[in-house]
Short mmCIF file of C-alpha atoms in Angstrom, two decimals:
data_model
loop_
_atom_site.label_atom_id
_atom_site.label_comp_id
_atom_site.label_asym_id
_atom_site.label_seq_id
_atom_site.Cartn_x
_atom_site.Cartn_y
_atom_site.Cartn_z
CA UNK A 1 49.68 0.17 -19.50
CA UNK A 2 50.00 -3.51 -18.23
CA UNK A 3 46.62 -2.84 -16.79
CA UNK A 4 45.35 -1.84 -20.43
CA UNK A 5 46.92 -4.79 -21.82
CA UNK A 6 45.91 -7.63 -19.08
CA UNK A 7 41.87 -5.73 -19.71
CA UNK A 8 42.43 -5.92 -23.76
CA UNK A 9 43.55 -10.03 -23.66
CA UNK A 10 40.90 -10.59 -21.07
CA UNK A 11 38.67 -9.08 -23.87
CA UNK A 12 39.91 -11.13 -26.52
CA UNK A 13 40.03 -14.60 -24.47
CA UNK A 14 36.25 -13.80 -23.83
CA UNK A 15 34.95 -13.30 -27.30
CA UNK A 16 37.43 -16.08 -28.22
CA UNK A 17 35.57 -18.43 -25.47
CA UNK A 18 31.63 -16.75 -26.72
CA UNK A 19 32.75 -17.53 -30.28
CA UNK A 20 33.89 -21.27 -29.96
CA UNK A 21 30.98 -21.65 -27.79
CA UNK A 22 28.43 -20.56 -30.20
CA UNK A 23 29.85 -22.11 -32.86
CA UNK A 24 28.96 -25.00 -31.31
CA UNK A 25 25.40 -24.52 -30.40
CA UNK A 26 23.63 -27.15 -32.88
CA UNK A 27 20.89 -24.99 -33.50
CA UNK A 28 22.58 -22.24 -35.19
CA UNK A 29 23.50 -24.86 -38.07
CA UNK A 30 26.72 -25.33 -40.04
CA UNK A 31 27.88 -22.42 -42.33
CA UNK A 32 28.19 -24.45 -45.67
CA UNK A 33 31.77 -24.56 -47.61
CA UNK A 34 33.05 -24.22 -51.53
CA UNK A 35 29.65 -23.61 -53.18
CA UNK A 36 29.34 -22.68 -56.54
CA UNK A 37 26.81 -20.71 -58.42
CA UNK A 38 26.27 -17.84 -60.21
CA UNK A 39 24.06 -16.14 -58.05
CA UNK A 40 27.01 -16.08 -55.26
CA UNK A 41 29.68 -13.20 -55.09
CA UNK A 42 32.56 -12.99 -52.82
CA UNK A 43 30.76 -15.95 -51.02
CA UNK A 44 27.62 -14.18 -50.65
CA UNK A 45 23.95 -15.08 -52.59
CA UNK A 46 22.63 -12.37 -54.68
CA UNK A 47 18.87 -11.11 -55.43
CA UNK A 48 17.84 -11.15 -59.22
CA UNK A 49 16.74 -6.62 -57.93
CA UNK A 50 18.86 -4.67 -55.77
CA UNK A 51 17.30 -5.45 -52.26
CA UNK A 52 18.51 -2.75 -49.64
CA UNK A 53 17.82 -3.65 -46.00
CA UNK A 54 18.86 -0.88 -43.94
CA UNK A 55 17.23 1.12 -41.49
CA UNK A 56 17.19 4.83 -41.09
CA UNK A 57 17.64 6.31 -37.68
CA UNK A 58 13.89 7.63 -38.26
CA UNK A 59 13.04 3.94 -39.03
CA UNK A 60 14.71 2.84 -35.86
CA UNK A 61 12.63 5.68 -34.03
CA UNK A 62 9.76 4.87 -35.31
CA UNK A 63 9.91 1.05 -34.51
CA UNK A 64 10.89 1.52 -30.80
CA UNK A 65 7.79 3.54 -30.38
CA UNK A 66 5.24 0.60 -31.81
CA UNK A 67 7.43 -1.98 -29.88
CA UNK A 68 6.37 -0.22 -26.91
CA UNK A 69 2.37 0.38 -27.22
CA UNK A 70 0.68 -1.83 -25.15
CA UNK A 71 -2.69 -1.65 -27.37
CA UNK A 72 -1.45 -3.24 -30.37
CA UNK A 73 -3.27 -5.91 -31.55
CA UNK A 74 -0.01 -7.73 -32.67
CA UNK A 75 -1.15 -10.54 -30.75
CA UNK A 76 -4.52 -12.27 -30.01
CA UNK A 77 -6.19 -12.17 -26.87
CA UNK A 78 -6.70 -15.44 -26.65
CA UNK A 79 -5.05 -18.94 -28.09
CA UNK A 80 -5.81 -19.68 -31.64
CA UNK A 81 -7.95 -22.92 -32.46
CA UNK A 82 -6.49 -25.99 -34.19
CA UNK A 83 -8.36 -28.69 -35.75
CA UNK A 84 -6.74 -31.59 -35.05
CA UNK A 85 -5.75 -34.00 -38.48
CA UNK A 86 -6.53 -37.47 -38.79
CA UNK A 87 -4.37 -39.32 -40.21
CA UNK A 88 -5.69 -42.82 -40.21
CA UNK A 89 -7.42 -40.97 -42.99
CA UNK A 90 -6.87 -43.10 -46.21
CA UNK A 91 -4.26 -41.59 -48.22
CA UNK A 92 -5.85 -42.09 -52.15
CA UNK A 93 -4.35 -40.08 -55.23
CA UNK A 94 -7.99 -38.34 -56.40
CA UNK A 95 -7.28 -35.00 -55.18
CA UNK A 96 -4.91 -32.94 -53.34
CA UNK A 97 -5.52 -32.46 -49.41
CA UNK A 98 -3.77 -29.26 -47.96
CA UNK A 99 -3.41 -28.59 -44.23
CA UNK A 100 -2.23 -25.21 -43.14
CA UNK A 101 -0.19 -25.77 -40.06
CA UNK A 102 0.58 -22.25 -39.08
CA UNK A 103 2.74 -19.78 -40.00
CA UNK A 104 4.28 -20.75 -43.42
CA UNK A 105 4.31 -24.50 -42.38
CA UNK A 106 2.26 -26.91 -44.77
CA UNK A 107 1.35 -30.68 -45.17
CA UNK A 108 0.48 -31.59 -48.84
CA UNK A 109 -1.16 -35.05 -49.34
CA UNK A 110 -0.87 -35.64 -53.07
CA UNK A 111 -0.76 -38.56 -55.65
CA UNK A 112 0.15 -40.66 -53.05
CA UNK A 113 2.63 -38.69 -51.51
CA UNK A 114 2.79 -36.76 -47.98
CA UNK A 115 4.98 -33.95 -48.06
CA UNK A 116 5.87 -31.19 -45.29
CA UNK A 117 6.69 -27.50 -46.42
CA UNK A 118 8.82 -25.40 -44.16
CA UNK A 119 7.94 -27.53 -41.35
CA UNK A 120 8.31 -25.26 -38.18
CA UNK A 121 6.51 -26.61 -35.09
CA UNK A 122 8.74 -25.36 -32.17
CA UNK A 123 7.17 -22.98 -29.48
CA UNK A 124 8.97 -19.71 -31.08
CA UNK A 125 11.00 -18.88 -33.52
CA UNK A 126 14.66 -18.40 -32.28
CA UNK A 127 17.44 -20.60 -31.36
CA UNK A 128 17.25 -19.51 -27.62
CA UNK A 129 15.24 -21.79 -25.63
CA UNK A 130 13.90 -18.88 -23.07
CA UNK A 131 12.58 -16.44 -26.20
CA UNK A 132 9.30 -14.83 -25.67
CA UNK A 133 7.95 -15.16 -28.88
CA UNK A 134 5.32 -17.82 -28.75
CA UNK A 135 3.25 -19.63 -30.68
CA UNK A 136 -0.57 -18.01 -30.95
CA UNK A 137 -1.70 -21.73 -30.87
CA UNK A 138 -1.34 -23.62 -27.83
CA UNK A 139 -1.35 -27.16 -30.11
CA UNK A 140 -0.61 -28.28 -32.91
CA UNK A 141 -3.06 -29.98 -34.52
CA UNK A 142 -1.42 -33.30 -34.16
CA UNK A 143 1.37 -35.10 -32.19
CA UNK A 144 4.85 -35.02 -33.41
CA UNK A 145 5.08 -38.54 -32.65
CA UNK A 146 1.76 -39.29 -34.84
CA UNK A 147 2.80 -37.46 -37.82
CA UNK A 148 2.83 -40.23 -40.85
CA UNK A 149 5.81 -41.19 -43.01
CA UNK A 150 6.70 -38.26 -44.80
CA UNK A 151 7.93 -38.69 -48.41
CA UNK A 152 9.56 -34.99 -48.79
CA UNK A 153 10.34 -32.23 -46.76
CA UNK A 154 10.59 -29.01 -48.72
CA UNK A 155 12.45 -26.05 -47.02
CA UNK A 156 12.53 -22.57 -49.02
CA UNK A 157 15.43 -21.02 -46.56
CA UNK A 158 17.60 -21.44 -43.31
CA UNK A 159 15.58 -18.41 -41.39
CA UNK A 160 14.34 -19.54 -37.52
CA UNK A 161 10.35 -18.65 -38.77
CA UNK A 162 11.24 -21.93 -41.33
CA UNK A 163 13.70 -23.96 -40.01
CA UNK A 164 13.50 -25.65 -36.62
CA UNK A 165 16.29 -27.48 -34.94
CA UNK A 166 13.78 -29.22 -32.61
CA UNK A 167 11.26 -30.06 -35.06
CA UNK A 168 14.00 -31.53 -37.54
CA UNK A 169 15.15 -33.46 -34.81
CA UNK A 170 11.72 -34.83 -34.11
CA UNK A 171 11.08 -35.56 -37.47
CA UNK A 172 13.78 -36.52 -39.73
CA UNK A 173 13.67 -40.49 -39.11
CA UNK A 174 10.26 -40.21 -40.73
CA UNK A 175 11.13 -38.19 -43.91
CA UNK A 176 12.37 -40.21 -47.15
CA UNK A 177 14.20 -36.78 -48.59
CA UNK A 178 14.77 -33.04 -47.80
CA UNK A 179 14.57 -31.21 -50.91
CA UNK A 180 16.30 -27.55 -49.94
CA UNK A 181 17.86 -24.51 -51.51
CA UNK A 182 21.53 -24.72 -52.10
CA UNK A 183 23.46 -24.71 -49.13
CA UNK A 184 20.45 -25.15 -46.66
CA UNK A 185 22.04 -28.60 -46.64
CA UNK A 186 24.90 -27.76 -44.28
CA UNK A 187 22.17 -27.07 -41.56
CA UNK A 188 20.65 -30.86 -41.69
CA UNK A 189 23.79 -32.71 -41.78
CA UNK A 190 24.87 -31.32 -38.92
CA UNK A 191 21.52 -32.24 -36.95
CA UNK A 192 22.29 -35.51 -38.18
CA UNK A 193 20.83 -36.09 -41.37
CA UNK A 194 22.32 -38.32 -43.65
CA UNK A 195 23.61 -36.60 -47.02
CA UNK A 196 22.39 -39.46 -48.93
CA UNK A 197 18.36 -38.27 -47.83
CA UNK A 198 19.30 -34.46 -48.76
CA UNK A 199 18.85 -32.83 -52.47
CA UNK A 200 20.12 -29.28 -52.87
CA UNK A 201 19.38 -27.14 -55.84
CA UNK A 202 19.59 -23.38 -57.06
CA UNK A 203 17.55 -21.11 -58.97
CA UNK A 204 16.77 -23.13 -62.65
CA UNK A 205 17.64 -26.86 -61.61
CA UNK A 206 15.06 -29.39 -60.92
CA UNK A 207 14.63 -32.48 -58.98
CA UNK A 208 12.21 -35.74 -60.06
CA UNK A 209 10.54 -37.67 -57.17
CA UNK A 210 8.47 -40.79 -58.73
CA UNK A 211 6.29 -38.89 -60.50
CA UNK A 212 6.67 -35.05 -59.18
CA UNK A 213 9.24 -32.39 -60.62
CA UNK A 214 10.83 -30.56 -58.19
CA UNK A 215 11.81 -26.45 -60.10
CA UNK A 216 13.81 -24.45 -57.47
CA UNK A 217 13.01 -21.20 -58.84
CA UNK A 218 13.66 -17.46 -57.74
CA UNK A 219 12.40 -15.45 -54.53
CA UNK A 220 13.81 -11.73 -53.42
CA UNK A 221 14.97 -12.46 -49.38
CA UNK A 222 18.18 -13.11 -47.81
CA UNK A 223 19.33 -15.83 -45.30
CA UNK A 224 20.91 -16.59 -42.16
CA UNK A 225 20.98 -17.87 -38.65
CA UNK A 226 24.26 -16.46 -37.16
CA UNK A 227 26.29 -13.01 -37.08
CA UNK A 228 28.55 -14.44 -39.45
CA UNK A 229 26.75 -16.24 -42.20
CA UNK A 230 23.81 -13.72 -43.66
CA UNK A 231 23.71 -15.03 -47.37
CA UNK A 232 25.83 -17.73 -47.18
CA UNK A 233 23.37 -19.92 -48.02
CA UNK A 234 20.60 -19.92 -51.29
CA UNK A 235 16.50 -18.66 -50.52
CA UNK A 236 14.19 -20.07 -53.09
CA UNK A 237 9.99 -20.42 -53.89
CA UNK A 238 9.13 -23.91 -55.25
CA UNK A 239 7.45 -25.42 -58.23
CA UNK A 240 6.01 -28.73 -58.02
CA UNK A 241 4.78 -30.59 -60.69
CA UNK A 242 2.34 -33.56 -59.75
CA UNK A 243 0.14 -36.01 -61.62
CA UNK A 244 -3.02 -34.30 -60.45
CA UNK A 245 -1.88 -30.59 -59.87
CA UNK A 246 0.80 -27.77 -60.23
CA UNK A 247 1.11 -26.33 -56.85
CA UNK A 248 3.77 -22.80 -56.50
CA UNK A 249 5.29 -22.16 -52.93
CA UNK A 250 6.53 -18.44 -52.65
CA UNK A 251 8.74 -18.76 -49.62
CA UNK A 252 9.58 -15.20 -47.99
CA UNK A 253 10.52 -12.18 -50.35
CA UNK A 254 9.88 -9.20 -51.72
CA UNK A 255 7.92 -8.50 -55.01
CA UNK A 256 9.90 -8.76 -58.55
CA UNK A 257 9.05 -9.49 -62.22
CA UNK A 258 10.25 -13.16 -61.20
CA UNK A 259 6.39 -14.12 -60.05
CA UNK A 260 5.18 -13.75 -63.26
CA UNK A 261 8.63 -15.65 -65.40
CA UNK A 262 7.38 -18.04 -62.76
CA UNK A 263 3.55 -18.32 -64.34
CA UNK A 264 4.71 -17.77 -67.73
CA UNK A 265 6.90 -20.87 -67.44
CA UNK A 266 5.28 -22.94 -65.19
CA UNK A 267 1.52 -21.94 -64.83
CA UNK A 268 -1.18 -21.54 -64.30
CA UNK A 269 -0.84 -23.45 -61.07
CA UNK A 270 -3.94 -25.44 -59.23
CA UNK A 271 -2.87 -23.78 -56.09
CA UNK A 272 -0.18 -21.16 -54.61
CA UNK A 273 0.69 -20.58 -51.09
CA UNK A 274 2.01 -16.72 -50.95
CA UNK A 275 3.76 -14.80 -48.45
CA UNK A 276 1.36 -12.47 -46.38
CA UNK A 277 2.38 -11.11 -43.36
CA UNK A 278 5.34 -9.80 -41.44
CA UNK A 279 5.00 -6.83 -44.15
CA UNK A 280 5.86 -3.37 -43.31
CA UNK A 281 6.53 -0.09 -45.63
CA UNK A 282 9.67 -0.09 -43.49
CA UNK A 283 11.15 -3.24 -45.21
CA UNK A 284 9.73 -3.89 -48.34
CA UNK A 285 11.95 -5.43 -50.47
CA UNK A 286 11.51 -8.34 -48.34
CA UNK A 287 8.33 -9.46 -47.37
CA UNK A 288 5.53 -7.98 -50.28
CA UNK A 289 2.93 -5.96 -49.15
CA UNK A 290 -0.86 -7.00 -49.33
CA UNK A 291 -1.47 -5.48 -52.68
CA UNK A 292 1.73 -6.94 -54.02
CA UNK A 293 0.91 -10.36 -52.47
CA UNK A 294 -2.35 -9.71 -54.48
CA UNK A 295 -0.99 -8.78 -57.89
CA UNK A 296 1.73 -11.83 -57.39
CA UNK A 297 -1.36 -14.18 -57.37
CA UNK A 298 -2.28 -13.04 -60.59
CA UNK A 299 1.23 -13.03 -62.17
CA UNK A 300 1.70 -17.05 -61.43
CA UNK A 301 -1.85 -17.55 -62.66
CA UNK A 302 -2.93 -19.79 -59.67
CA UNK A 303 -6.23 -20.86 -59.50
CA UNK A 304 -6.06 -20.90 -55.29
CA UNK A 305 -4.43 -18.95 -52.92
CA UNK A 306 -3.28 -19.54 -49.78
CA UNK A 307 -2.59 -16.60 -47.60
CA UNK A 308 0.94 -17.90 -45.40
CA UNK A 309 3.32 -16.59 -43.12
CA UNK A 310 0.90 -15.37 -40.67
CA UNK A 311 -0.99 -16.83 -37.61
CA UNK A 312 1.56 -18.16 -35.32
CA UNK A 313 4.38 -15.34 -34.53
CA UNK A 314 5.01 -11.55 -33.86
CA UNK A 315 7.63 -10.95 -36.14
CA UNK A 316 5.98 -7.37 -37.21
CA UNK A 317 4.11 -4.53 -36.12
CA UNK A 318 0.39 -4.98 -38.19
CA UNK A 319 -2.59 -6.84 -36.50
CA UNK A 320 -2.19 -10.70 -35.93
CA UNK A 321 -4.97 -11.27 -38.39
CA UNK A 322 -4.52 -8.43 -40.86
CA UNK A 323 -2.96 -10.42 -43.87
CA UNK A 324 -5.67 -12.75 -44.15
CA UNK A 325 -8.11 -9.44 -43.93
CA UNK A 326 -6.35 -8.29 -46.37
CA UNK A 327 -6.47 -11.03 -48.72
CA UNK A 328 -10.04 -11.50 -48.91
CA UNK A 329 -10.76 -7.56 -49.56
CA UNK A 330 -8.57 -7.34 -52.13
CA UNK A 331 -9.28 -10.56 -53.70
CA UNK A 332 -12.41 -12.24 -55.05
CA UNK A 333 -13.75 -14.23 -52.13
CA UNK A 334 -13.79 -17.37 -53.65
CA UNK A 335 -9.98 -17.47 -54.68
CA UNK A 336 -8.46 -16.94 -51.50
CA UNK A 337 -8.65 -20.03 -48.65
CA UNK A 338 -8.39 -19.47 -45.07
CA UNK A 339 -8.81 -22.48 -42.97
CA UNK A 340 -8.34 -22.64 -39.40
CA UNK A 341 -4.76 -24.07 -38.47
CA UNK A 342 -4.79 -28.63 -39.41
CA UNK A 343 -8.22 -27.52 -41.13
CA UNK A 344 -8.30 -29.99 -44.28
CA UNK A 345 -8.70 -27.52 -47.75
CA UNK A 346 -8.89 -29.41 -51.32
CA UNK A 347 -8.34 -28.58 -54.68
CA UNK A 348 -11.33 -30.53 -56.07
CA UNK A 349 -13.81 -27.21 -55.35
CA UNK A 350 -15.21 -28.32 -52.12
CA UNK A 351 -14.13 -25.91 -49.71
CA UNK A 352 -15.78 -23.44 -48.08
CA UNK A 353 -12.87 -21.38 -45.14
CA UNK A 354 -14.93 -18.88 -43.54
CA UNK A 355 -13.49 -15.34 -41.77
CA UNK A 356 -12.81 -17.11 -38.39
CA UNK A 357 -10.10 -14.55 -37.30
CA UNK A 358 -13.06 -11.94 -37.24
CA UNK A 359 -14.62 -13.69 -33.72
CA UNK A 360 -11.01 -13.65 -32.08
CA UNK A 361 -10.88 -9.90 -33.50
CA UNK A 362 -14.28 -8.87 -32.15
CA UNK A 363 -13.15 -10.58 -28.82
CA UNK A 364 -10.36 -7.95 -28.38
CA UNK A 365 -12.78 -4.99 -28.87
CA UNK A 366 -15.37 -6.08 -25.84
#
C-alpha cells in the first residue's frame, strides 16, 4: 500500500512539475482571462453551424495507413523556389501589390500602407524546436531583418500554421499595430508586445486605420495552442476596406452561408485570399474542400482569388500542389492567381501566374 501511495504522489509531483513547466514555455502563449462575447459559452467560442471534429476509429485506421506510404506525394521532391522581394521598391498608393509568402502568410502594399497577414516564417509549424515538419522552401524570399516598417499585422487565429513565436519576436519592433481576433491578444503580450500596439475585435466590430476599415467577420474553425485552451480564444476572416480596393481574407474554416452574408454586405471585393489546402473528407467542417473553396469565391463576389494555405507544410494527406490544381480546373483561368512564393501579383490586371507547381510535379514522376 505505501508502495502504491509513494508511486501515486510520485505521479502527481511529475505532472505537477510537466504542467508548471509548460506553462511556462513562451511559445505556447497566454490563455486569455474574463472575455466577453456572445459567441463564448462556458468559456468556450462557438461556430455560427454545429462543427463536429471527431474521429471514428475507421478514420483513425484509415489515417495511420496514408501516414505510412512512402509514395505520397505529400511533399515535393525538391525545395520550392522563392523570388526574392525588393523592397527599396517605391511604395506609391496607385495599385495594390500582393506577395504570397507561403502557406497562408501575405504582405499587402496598399494606399500607402504595408501590412503582413498571418505572418508565419518559422522553419515548421509547432512550438517544439526539433519538429520535422519543414518548410518546402529553403528561403524566404527576403531577410527578416530587411523586412520594411510594417503598418499592421493582421492575424485570423492563435493556430502554430498562423502564429509564430519566433517570427513575432523578430518582427514586432517593426509593426505599428496587431489587429487580431478577440483573445489572440493574450498570446502577443506575453511575447512582449505592448497592449497599447494590439486591437482585438469579434465577429461584427470594426477597426479604422487612417483610411482602411478593419470588419472582423465570421469563419467556421476552432483555436488553440495547448491541451488546455482549445477555443478559448476567437477565429475570424477579415474585411478590409481601402481607398483603392476591398480585399476579403478567409482565414481557416469550413464552408457556411457566412461567405456569402460576407459578399452581400461587404462585396464584391477586388481580391480574396481563400483557404485551399489541408482539406480532407475526413474533417470537413474545418478546412472547405476544393469545390467549396470554389463556390465560396463566388459567394463573396471577389473579382481575384488567391488560392492560400498551401505550399509550405504537410499538415494533410493530398498532394503538395493539389489545391492550386484544383483551383485552376475548377475555376476560370483568369480569376485564380498563383505566383511563385515573394512573386509580386497586382490588382491593376497585369498579372500573368503561370502553373509552376506542374515542373516540380513532373520532376517526381521521372
Amino acid at each position: 500500500m505505501e508502495l502504491k501511495k509513494t508511486l501515486l504522489f510520485s505521479l502527481m509531483g511529475l505532472a505537477a512539475v510537466t504542467g508548471t513547466v509548460l506553462t511556462q514555455y513562451k511559445p505556447l502563449g497566454k490563455k486569455p482571462k474574463a472575455l466577453r462575447s456572445p459567441n463564448l459559452v462556458n468559456g468556450k467560442f462557438q461556430n455560427q453551424l454545429e462543427t463536429p471534429m471527431r474521429f471514428s476509429s475507421d478514420d483513425m485506421i484509415s489515417m495511420s495507413k496514408e501516414y505510412l506510404n512512402p509514395d505520397s506525394l505529400r511533399k515535393p521532391s525538391e525545395r520550392l523556389p522563392v523570388v526574392p522581394i525588393d523592397f527599396s521598391e517605391k511604395l506609391g498608393s496607385s495599385f495594390t501589390r500582393i506577395y504570397w509568402l507561403g502557406h497562408s502568410a501575405m504582405l499587402v502594399q496598399m494606399d500607402g500602407k504595408t501590412m503582413l497577414v498571418d505572418p508565419m516564417f518559422g522553419r515548421s509549424p509547432s512550438p517544439l524546436p526539433f519538429a520535422k515538419n519543414e518548410r518546402f522552401s529553403e528561403d524566404l524570399p527576403f531577410e527578416l531583418d530587411g523586412l520594411p516598417d510594417i503598418d499592421v499585422v493582421l492575424l485570423t487565429h492563435d493556430h502554430y500554421d498562423h502564429l509564430d513565436y519566433a517570427t513575432i519576436q523578430a518582427i514586432q519592433d517593426k509593426v505599428a499595430v496587431f489587429i487580431v481576433p478577440l483573445g489572440v491578444g493574450s498570446h502577443l503580450k506575453r511575447w512582449g508586445v505592448g497592449a497599447e500596439r494590439i486591437v482585438e475585435r469579434d465577429w461584427g466590430e470594426t477597426f479604422d486605420f487612417g483610411s482602411w476599415t478593419f470588419v472582423c467577420a465570421p469563419a467556421r474553425h476552432f483555436s488553440g495552442r495547448s491541451l488546455t485552451d482549445r477555443n478559448a480564444t476567437l477565429w475570424a476572416s477579415w474585411v478590409v476596406l481601402g481607398e483603392t480596393d476591398r480585399l476579403f481574407f478567409s482565414g481557416d474554416g469550413g464552408y457556411g452561408p457566412h461567405f456569402k452574408e460576407i459578399g452581400d454586405a461587404y462585396g464584391p471585393f477586388d481580391f480574396a485570399a481563400l483557404e485551399c489546402g489541408q482539406y480532407d473528407e475526413r474533417w470537413p467542417d474545418v478546412h472547405m474542400q476544393p469545390s467549396e473553396t470554389a463556390q465560396a469565391f463566388r459567394d463573396v463576389r471577389a473579382d481575384k482569388m488567391l488560392p492560400i494555405h498551401w505550399g509550405a507544410f504537410t499538415l494533410s494527406f493530398h498532394a503538395w500542389f493539389d489545391p492550386a490544381e484544383q483551383m485552376v480546373g475548377l475555376l476560370p483561368r483568369e480569376d485564380v492567381l498563383t505566383p511563385r512564393i515573394g512573386e509580386r501579383i497586382t490588382l491593376d490586371g497585369r498579372n500573368d501566374t503561370t502553373n509552376w507547381w506542374r515542373d516540380i510535379e513532373d520532376m517526381n514522376k521521372r
